[in-house]
Amino acid sequence: MSADRAARALRDQVAEGALSCGTRLPEERLSASLGVSRNTLREALSQLVAERILVRAPHRGVVVATPGADDVRDVYRVRLLVEPGVCRDTTAHSTGGLAAVRAAVTEGRAAAAAEDWPGVAGANQHFHRGLVALAGSPRLDAQMELLLAEMRLFFQRMGAPEPFHRPYLEENAAIANLLEEGRGDDAADRLTSYLRAAEHQLVEAITALDGSGPRRS
Amino acid sequence: MSADRAARALRDQVAEGALSCGTRLPEERLSASLGVSRNTLREALSQLVAERILVRAPHRGVVVATPGADDVRDVYRVRLLVEPGVCRDTTAHSTGGLAAVRAAVTEGRAAAAAEDWPGVAGANQHFHRGLVALAGSPRLDAQMELLLAEMRLFFQRMGAPEPFHRPYLEENAAIANLLEEGRGDDAADRLTSYLRAAEHQLVEAITALDGSGPRRS
DNA sequence: TGGACAAAGTTGTTGAACAATCCCTACGGT
DNA sequence: ACCGTAGGGATTGTTCAACAACTTTGTCCA
């Protein structure tokens, strides 16, 4: 479908920072630049609004969402519920799934060695995506995909400090080890404190920004 | 928005059984019957496809989804992860949220006393919606809403036996009691076995149907 | 300064049009 | 009678043009 391609293009542009938080997306101009009709573009925009990447104000157009501290807390509330839960249910962990998690760890280390910080961020996302994929649930995968897209928005908003993901690489490795040893509960506990720390860091960064910038509107 | 109204109308029709599993939804006729243009209807259809209530086959149109046993198992995999998890986190349970859960219990009992089985089914959904709402997470609420819409499809498909929800009323009451006493872990355990039993029952019913009926296509 | 008012621009929605694709049927060969 | 195939009809995917409803901007007047 053409609308899906447009939606993906916009999603990527937001993730890469080509469209920063709060920028308006006029339908006429955007449809021309993406080479689709306005109707098709509208379908793509609706999709991204449903994904919380864009926000629509009736008769006022859509803008790139400007997530606040509340949004960070809510995303982490879900992640704290889902990700450790998946770790604990070791019966579902296939060797293929664990291999994918392991691959994300080595990918992250390679990227860090090359000082490729976007690569580290990507590897980190692959790690968490792989973690959730251990459950083998398409619906959970889809939900996680949404959350990760929002996470990219968070990083985009706070300027994505280069070595932000650095300290989590070793945590990822430790969790992968625990999972491979079948110690799902230990992995879950470690992941929980790790996520809480990351949440705190993000909330701090975003509340600092919220002092000068407006909210989601 | 007009598309949202059309989507809601279709969602309701599916939940009520006016549109049964597998029925095709031709755009021209449907847009006329809903009083919206074909473009607007398409937006609504895309929305429902994203919610897994409808299935789109490229160039062949959209049909009401015909969920199989795999879908039941996957929905319950998510529910088994989310709902007990919410019960365990007693720190988030507000008295208002607990009151909503309690209200769903009494609503179910009243409906059962009146032998209003659709009412019992609705109360049961309110119970689980209220349960998840205890977490106070908009994103989790939205996810649960999707799952409950799919559950309605399941019931629709298996013919919705009248006293199906009956035995769960007392379970709901017991879980509400445990939550009000702050015994979140006990509530979670009880809910887990309850959900597992319901899943088993649904899988059985649907595999029986799958013998003669086709799959999701 | 403050507020009513008109103008301009954008969105929400419609209707018609056309190519691409799929389904069904009728046809012809064996 | 059976099977493959071409054609016709119907439906979808997508575009274009138009218009009403609404928001915002800028102007004018008190």
XYZ file of C-alpha atoms (C1' of nucleotides) in Angstrom:
494
model
C 0.000 0.000 0.000
C 1.127 3.509 -0.799
C -0.097 4.990 2.465
C 2.052 2.555 4.420
C 5.124 3.659 2.515
C 4.339 7.291 3.262
C 3.807 6.481 6.924
C 7.112 4.647 7.083
C 8.903 7.546 5.415
C 7.501 9.977 7.964
C 8.284 7.642 10.835
C 11.873 7.403 9.705
C 12.170 11.134 9.264
C 10.961 11.672 12.808
C 13.309 9.017 14.188
C 16.264 10.545 12.370
C 15.424 14.006 13.588
C 14.640 15.423 10.170
C 11.315 16.422 11.697
C 11.704 17.684 15.226
C 9.091 17.836 17.941
C 6.352 20.375 17.424
C 6.860 20.994 13.716
C 3.635 21.309 11.782
C 2.919 18.991 8.872
C 0.771 20.801 6.289
C -1.053 18.277 4.165
C -0.669 19.992 0.813
C 3.064 20.548 0.964
C 3.794 17.182 2.536
C 1.742 15.214 0.041
C 3.632 16.914 -2.767
C 7.023 16.222 -1.200
C 6.167 12.561 -0.623
C 4.686 12.161 -4.060
C 1.292 10.918 -2.932
C -2.144 12.430 -3.040
C -3.550 14.312 -0.121
C -6.052 11.558 0.566
C -3.343 8.939 0.751
C -1.229 11.148 2.953
C -4.154 11.577 5.298
C -4.350 7.836 5.762
C -0.667 7.791 6.667
C -1.079 10.665 9.097
C -3.989 8.953 10.827
C -1.839 5.881 11.246
C 0.959 7.855 12.876
C -1.489 9.682 15.108
C -2.731 6.298 16.301
C 0.901 5.420 17.045
C 1.250 8.590 19.144
C 4.102 9.827 16.991
C 2.006 12.683 15.689
C -0.739 14.661 17.381
C -3.808 15.928 15.582
C -5.646 19.088 16.636
C -9.017 19.293 14.860
C -8.992 21.848 12.066
C -5.543 22.901 13.143
C -3.493 20.147 11.558
C -1.046 17.549 12.816
C 2.285 18.217 14.464
C 5.106 15.995 15.593
C 4.334 14.992 19.170
C 6.253 16.687 21.966
C 6.284 14.031 24.675
C 6.375 15.220 28.252
C 7.480 13.587 31.470
C 4.072 11.944 31.788
C 4.583 10.183 28.506
C 7.982 8.914 29.555
C 6.572 7.593 32.811
C 3.714 5.862 31.029
C 5.898 4.216 28.418
C 8.136 2.898 31.176
C 5.177 1.721 33.185
C 4.306 -0.558 30.274
C 7.872 -1.599 29.656
C 8.377 -2.385 33.342
C 5.346 -4.593 33.221
C 6.090 -6.346 29.946
C 9.827 -6.820 29.648
C 10.570 -8.349 33.055
C 7.443 -10.449 32.690
C 8.742 -11.884 29.457
C 12.103 -12.622 31.093
C 10.464 -14.542 33.919
C 8.531 -16.884 31.648
C 11.521 -19.011 30.687
C 9.341 -21.774 29.260
C 8.720 -19.646 26.182
C 12.378 -18.842 25.492
C 13.491 -20.529 22.292
C 17.175 -20.875 21.487
C 16.590 -18.866 18.325
C 15.129 -16.024 20.343
C 18.038 -16.049 22.763
C 20.428 -15.989 19.824
C 18.740 -12.822 18.561
C 19.182 -11.200 21.969
C 22.818 -12.233 22.037
C 23.289 -10.849 18.527
C 21.957 -7.477 19.643
C 24.521 -7.446 22.466
C 27.467 -8.069 20.152
C 26.037 -5.585 17.648
C 25.981 -2.951 20.364
C 29.538 -3.675 21.434
C 30.781 -3.438 17.873
C 29.007 -0.127 17.380
C 30.435 1.228 20.636
C 33.938 0.162 19.616
C 33.472 2.122 16.393
C 32.003 5.037 18.356
C 28.928 4.756 16.167
C 26.417 6.155 18.652
C 23.342 5.918 16.456
C 24.422 2.340 15.900
C 24.556 1.789 19.666
C 21.073 3.213 20.020
C 19.810 0.935 17.256
C 21.427 -2.102 18.825
C 19.840 -1.230 22.135
C 16.428 -1.178 20.489
C 17.180 -4.517 18.861
C 18.035 -5.888 22.270
C 14.724 -4.908 23.805
C 12.774 -5.924 20.726
C 14.451 -9.311 20.868
C 13.707 -9.560 24.559
C 9.991 -9.115 24.009
C 10.096 -11.409 20.994
C 11.064 -14.196 23.407
C 7.403 -14.391 24.310
C 6.598 -15.352 20.735
C 3.539 -13.111 20.677
C 2.782 -11.076 17.548
C 0.540 -8.750 19.525
C 3.205 -8.096 22.125
C 5.731 -7.491 19.353
C 3.455 -4.920 17.763
C 2.966 -3.143 21.092
C 6.696 -3.082 21.684
C 7.252 -1.648 18.245
C 4.992 1.252 19.187
C 6.826 1.837 22.437
C 10.199 1.806 20.732
C 8.988 4.330 18.168
C 7.992 6.592 21.043
C 11.368 6.046 22.647
C 13.022 7.328 19.484
C 10.896 10.444 19.884
C 12.121 10.855 23.459
C 15.736 10.631 22.394
C 15.062 12.999 19.542
C 13.504 15.515 21.881
C 16.269 15.554 24.453
C 18.934 15.971 21.808
C 20.194 12.386 22.026
C 23.383 12.775 23.994
C 26.051 10.633 22.397
C 27.158 8.273 25.156
C 23.681 7.966 26.602
C 23.291 4.281 25.823
C 26.892 3.413 26.669
C 26.410 2.288 30.285
C 23.564 -0.009 29.332
C 25.644 -2.170 27.041
C 27.123 -4.171 29.886
C 23.736 -4.450 31.519
C 22.373 -5.908 28.297
C 25.225 -8.386 28.207
C 24.635 -9.451 31.788
C 20.935 -9.936 31.169
C 21.637 -11.981 28.056
C 23.944 -14.185 30.104
C 21.367 -14.728 32.808
C 18.729 -15.601 30.227
C 21.018 -18.104 28.536
C 21.591 -19.740 31.907
C 17.851 -20.030 32.379
C 17.887 -17.637 35.336
C 14.881 -15.685 34.134
C 13.975 -14.252 37.534
C 17.443 -12.812 38.037
C 17.384 -11.349 34.551
C 13.997 -9.779 35.266
C 15.204 -8.196 38.494
C 18.289 -6.786 36.862
C 16.228 -5.491 33.956
C 13.759 -3.863 36.331
C 16.334 -1.755 38.125
C 17.986 -0.953 34.815
C 14.709 0.281 33.328
C 13.948 2.310 36.429
C 17.309 4.029 36.162
C 16.797 4.803 32.497
C 13.335 6.143 33.206
C 14.682 8.423 35.913
C 17.357 9.738 33.582
C 14.844 10.443 30.828
C 12.337 12.091 33.136
C 15.037 14.353 34.479
C 16.175 15.337 31.015
C 12.662 16.024 29.798
C 11.463 17.975 32.816
C 14.525 20.166 32.344
C 13.407 20.826 28.780
C 9.793 21.345 29.782
C 10.791 24.400 31.758
C 11.245 26.400 28.568
C 9.290 24.444 25.983
C 5.535 23.883 25.827
C 3.711 20.633 26.315
C 2.076 18.251 23.858
C -0.307 20.740 22.308
C -14.121 13.124 12.893
C -16.475 11.354 10.548
C -14.189 8.397 9.945
C -14.070 7.700 13.657
C -17.829 7.577 13.806
C -17.933 5.138 10.903
C -15.282 2.987 12.583
C -17.229 2.955 15.815
C -20.413 1.989 13.994
C -18.674 -0.931 12.314
C -16.984 -1.998 15.543
C -20.338 -2.067 17.292
C -21.965 -4.002 14.472
C -19.248 -6.631 14.678
C -19.512 -6.842 18.463
C -23.273 -7.242 18.275
C -23.020 -9.922 15.636
C -24.708 -7.919 12.911
C -21.578 -8.643 10.894
C -20.366 -12.177 11.429
C -16.878 -13.531 10.860
C -15.807 -13.790 7.258
C -18.409 -11.494 5.738
C -17.027 -9.233 3.041
C -17.335 -5.463 3.342
C -17.628 -3.909 -0.127
C -16.577 -0.303 0.011
C -19.203 1.136 -2.298
C -22.222 -0.423 -0.648
C -20.912 0.105 2.872
C -20.062 3.758 2.342
C -23.581 4.328 1.066
C -25.164 2.532 4.012
C -23.059 4.473 6.526
C -23.660 7.771 4.776
C -20.017 8.651 4.268
C -17.845 8.879 1.213
C -15.712 5.977 0.077
C -12.537 7.820 1.017
C -13.757 8.401 4.531
C -14.898 4.816 4.846
C -11.464 3.650 3.763
C -9.910 5.535 6.647
C -12.296 3.781 9.030
C -11.538 0.384 7.518
C -7.799 0.925 7.844
C -8.318 1.756 11.496
C -10.226 -1.466 12.125
C -7.665 -3.488 10.205
C -5.009 -2.061 12.524
C -7.169 -3.209 15.437
C -7.273 -6.741 13.983
C -11.049 -6.671 13.842
C -10.997 -6.710 10.068
C -8.544 -8.327 7.690
C -7.505 -6.786 4.391
C -6.487 -8.898 1.423
C -4.846 -6.660 -1.196
C -7.129 -6.011 -4.127
C -9.620 -8.442 -2.668
C -11.237 -6.262 -0.047
C -11.647 -6.427 3.691
C -13.572 -9.080 5.608
C -14.479 -9.488 9.250
C -11.622 -11.408 10.861
C -12.118 -15.072 11.624
C -9.823 -15.591 14.605
C -8.307 -19.019 15.037
C -6.937 -20.859 18.039
C -3.586 -19.130 17.535
C -5.245 -15.769 17.969
C -6.956 -16.870 21.169
C -3.678 -18.136 22.562
C -1.883 -14.932 21.658
C -4.505 -12.662 23.167
C -4.351 -14.659 26.376
C -0.578 -14.622 26.368
C -0.788 -10.840 26.573
C -3.591 -10.851 29.087
C -1.750 -13.341 31.292
C 1.225 -11.057 31.260
C -0.603 -7.788 31.812
C -3.540 -8.416 34.104
C -1.809 -10.337 36.903
C 1.084 -7.910 36.642
C -1.266 -5.032 37.292
C -2.782 -6.849 40.261
C 0.631 -7.401 41.841
C 1.604 -3.727 41.734
C -0.597 -2.694 44.646
C 1.182 0.643 45.025
C -0.654 1.946 41.967
C -4.140 0.881 43.115
C -6.237 3.942 43.843
C -9.443 3.651 45.840
C -11.316 5.051 42.882
C -9.942 2.341 40.628
C -10.901 -0.357 43.122
C -14.381 1.102 43.312
C -14.729 0.743 39.541
C -13.706 -2.902 39.770
C -16.198 -3.456 42.564
C -18.898 -1.747 40.516
C -18.279 -4.133 37.629
C -18.756 -7.061 40.011
C -22.111 -5.860 41.270
C -23.132 -4.955 37.719
C -22.417 -8.527 36.652
C -24.385 -9.980 39.525
C -27.372 -7.810 38.750
C -27.268 -8.799 35.088
C -27.021 -12.473 36.010
C -29.989 -12.150 38.358
C -31.975 -10.701 35.466
C -30.650 -13.434 33.152
C -29.360 -10.679 30.905
C -26.459 -12.598 29.376
C -25.195 -9.872 27.092
C -25.226 -7.711 30.185
C -23.129 -10.278 32.044
C -20.649 -10.319 29.189
C -20.462 -6.540 29.234
C -19.949 -6.451 32.980
C -17.170 -8.971 32.641
C -15.410 -6.732 30.154
C -15.876 -3.800 32.507
C -14.258 -5.854 35.233
C -11.136 -6.575 33.238
C -10.989 -3.069 31.849
C -11.183 -1.734 35.381
C -8.518 -4.159 36.482
C -6.051 -2.879 33.921
C -7.077 0.692 34.633
C -5.667 0.183 38.145
C -2.240 0.717 36.627
C -3.279 4.231 35.624
C -1.615 3.916 32.248
C -3.331 5.340 29.161
C -1.214 3.183 26.888
C -2.091 0.032 28.766
C -5.744 1.016 28.702
C -5.626 1.419 24.935
C -3.965 -1.946 24.512
C -6.574 -3.591 26.723
C -9.316 -1.985 24.692
C -7.932 -3.680 21.597
C -7.763 -7.033 23.313
C -11.327 -6.741 24.581
C -12.535 -5.897 21.083
C -10.893 -9.077 19.860
C -12.478 -10.998 22.701
C -15.877 -9.840 21.490
C -14.958 -11.302 18.116
C -14.095 -14.620 19.750
C -17.430 -14.780 21.517
C -19.169 -13.764 18.337
C -17.458 -16.539 16.408
C -18.242 -19.338 18.837
C -21.891 -18.391 19.020
C -21.675 -16.879 22.519
C -23.229 -19.581 24.661
C -25.514 -17.914 27.146
C -24.140 -18.970 30.539
C -20.548 -18.841 29.383
C -19.531 -16.006 31.675
C -21.618 -17.240 34.587
C -18.928 -19.190 36.472
C -16.522 -16.274 36.319
C -18.761 -13.927 38.263
C -17.751 -15.381 41.607
C -14.117 -15.412 40.560
C -14.370 -11.726 39.778
C -15.899 -11.096 43.176
C -13.164 -13.031 44.951
C -10.457 -11.154 43.062
C -12.081 -7.838 43.889
C -12.109 -8.805 47.564
C -8.448 -9.750 47.517
C -7.532 -6.497 45.827
C -9.464 -4.471 48.356
C -7.587 -6.257 51.115
C -4.317 -5.295 49.472
C -3.461 -8.928 48.728
C -2.370 -8.243 45.168
C -0.242 -11.363 44.819
C -3.100 -13.625 45.809
C -5.410 -11.813 43.414
C -2.848 -12.228 40.658
C -2.503 -15.951 41.246
C -6.226 -16.465 41.295
C -6.604 -14.404 38.134
C -3.882 -16.397 36.414
C -5.544 -19.741 36.865
C -8.885 -18.187 35.970
C -7.518 -16.779 32.717
C -5.857 -20.060 31.884
C -9.142 -21.887 32.321
C -10.980 -19.408 30.136
C -8.298 -19.659 27.475
C -8.565 -23.428 27.469
C -12.307 -23.247 27.097
C -12.082 -20.797 24.204
C -9.360 -22.731 22.422
C -11.429 -25.878 22.656
C -14.497 -24.177 21.287
C -12.628 -22.576 18.412
C -10.657 -25.623 17.370
C -13.962 -27.460 17.202
C -15.223 -24.807 14.819
C -12.001 -24.774 12.814
C -12.643 -28.342 11.799
C -15.361 -27.248 9.380
C -14.671 -23.546 8.901
C -11.673 -21.971 7.169
C -8.932 -19.935 8.762
C -8.280 -16.196 8.833
C -8.014 -15.699 5.062
C -5.229 49.802 23.982
C -8.723 46.706 22.942
C -12.116 44.420 20.244
C -15.066 43.510 16.138
C -14.566 42.132 11.483
C -13.039 40.625 7.078
C -9.396 37.926 4.461
C -6.438 34.200 3.759
C -5.064 29.720 4.490
C -5.832 24.945 6.140
C -8.472 21.104 7.219
C -12.564 17.806 6.735
C -15.224 15.591 3.407
C -17.211 14.619 -0.902
C -17.701 13.003 -5.741
C -15.991 11.391 -9.887
C -12.571 9.299 -12.509
C -9.116 5.787 -14.046
C -5.613 2.021 -13.915
C -4.583 -2.321 -11.732
C -6.064 -6.448 -10.094
C -9.004 -10.294 -9.012
C -12.973 -13.444 -9.782
C -16.034 -15.807 -12.647
C -17.623 -17.583 -16.838
C -17.628 -19.077 -21.355
C -14.953 -20.979 -24.825
C -11.946 -24.149 -27.196
C -8.730 -28.025 -27.370
C -7.885 -32.743 -26.281
C -16.325 -35.035 -20.227
C -12.117 -32.602 -18.518
C -8.813 -28.956 -18.273
C -6.559 -24.810 -19.394
C -7.271 -20.179 -21.019
C -9.016 -15.737 -22.601
C -12.386 -12.259 -21.878
C -15.750 -9.524 -19.212
C -17.429 -7.660 -15.011
C -16.713 -6.106 -10.537
C -13.888 -4.236 -6.872
C -9.940 -2.051 -5.096
C -6.010 1.442 -4.966
C -5.077 6.042 -5.960
C -5.513 10.523 -7.805
C -7.635 15.042 -8.792
C -10.649 18.824 -8.133
C -13.920 21.065 -5.464
C -16.305 23.118 -1.488
C -17.893 23.948 3.319
C -16.214 24.552 8.021
C -12.998 26.265 10.779
C -8.718 28.686 12.619
C -5.560 32.199 12.354
C -3.932 36.523 10.873
C -4.136 41.139 9.943
C -6.851 45.394 9.625
C -9.821 48.840 10.934
C -12.430 51.404 14.195
C -13.712 53.158 18.624
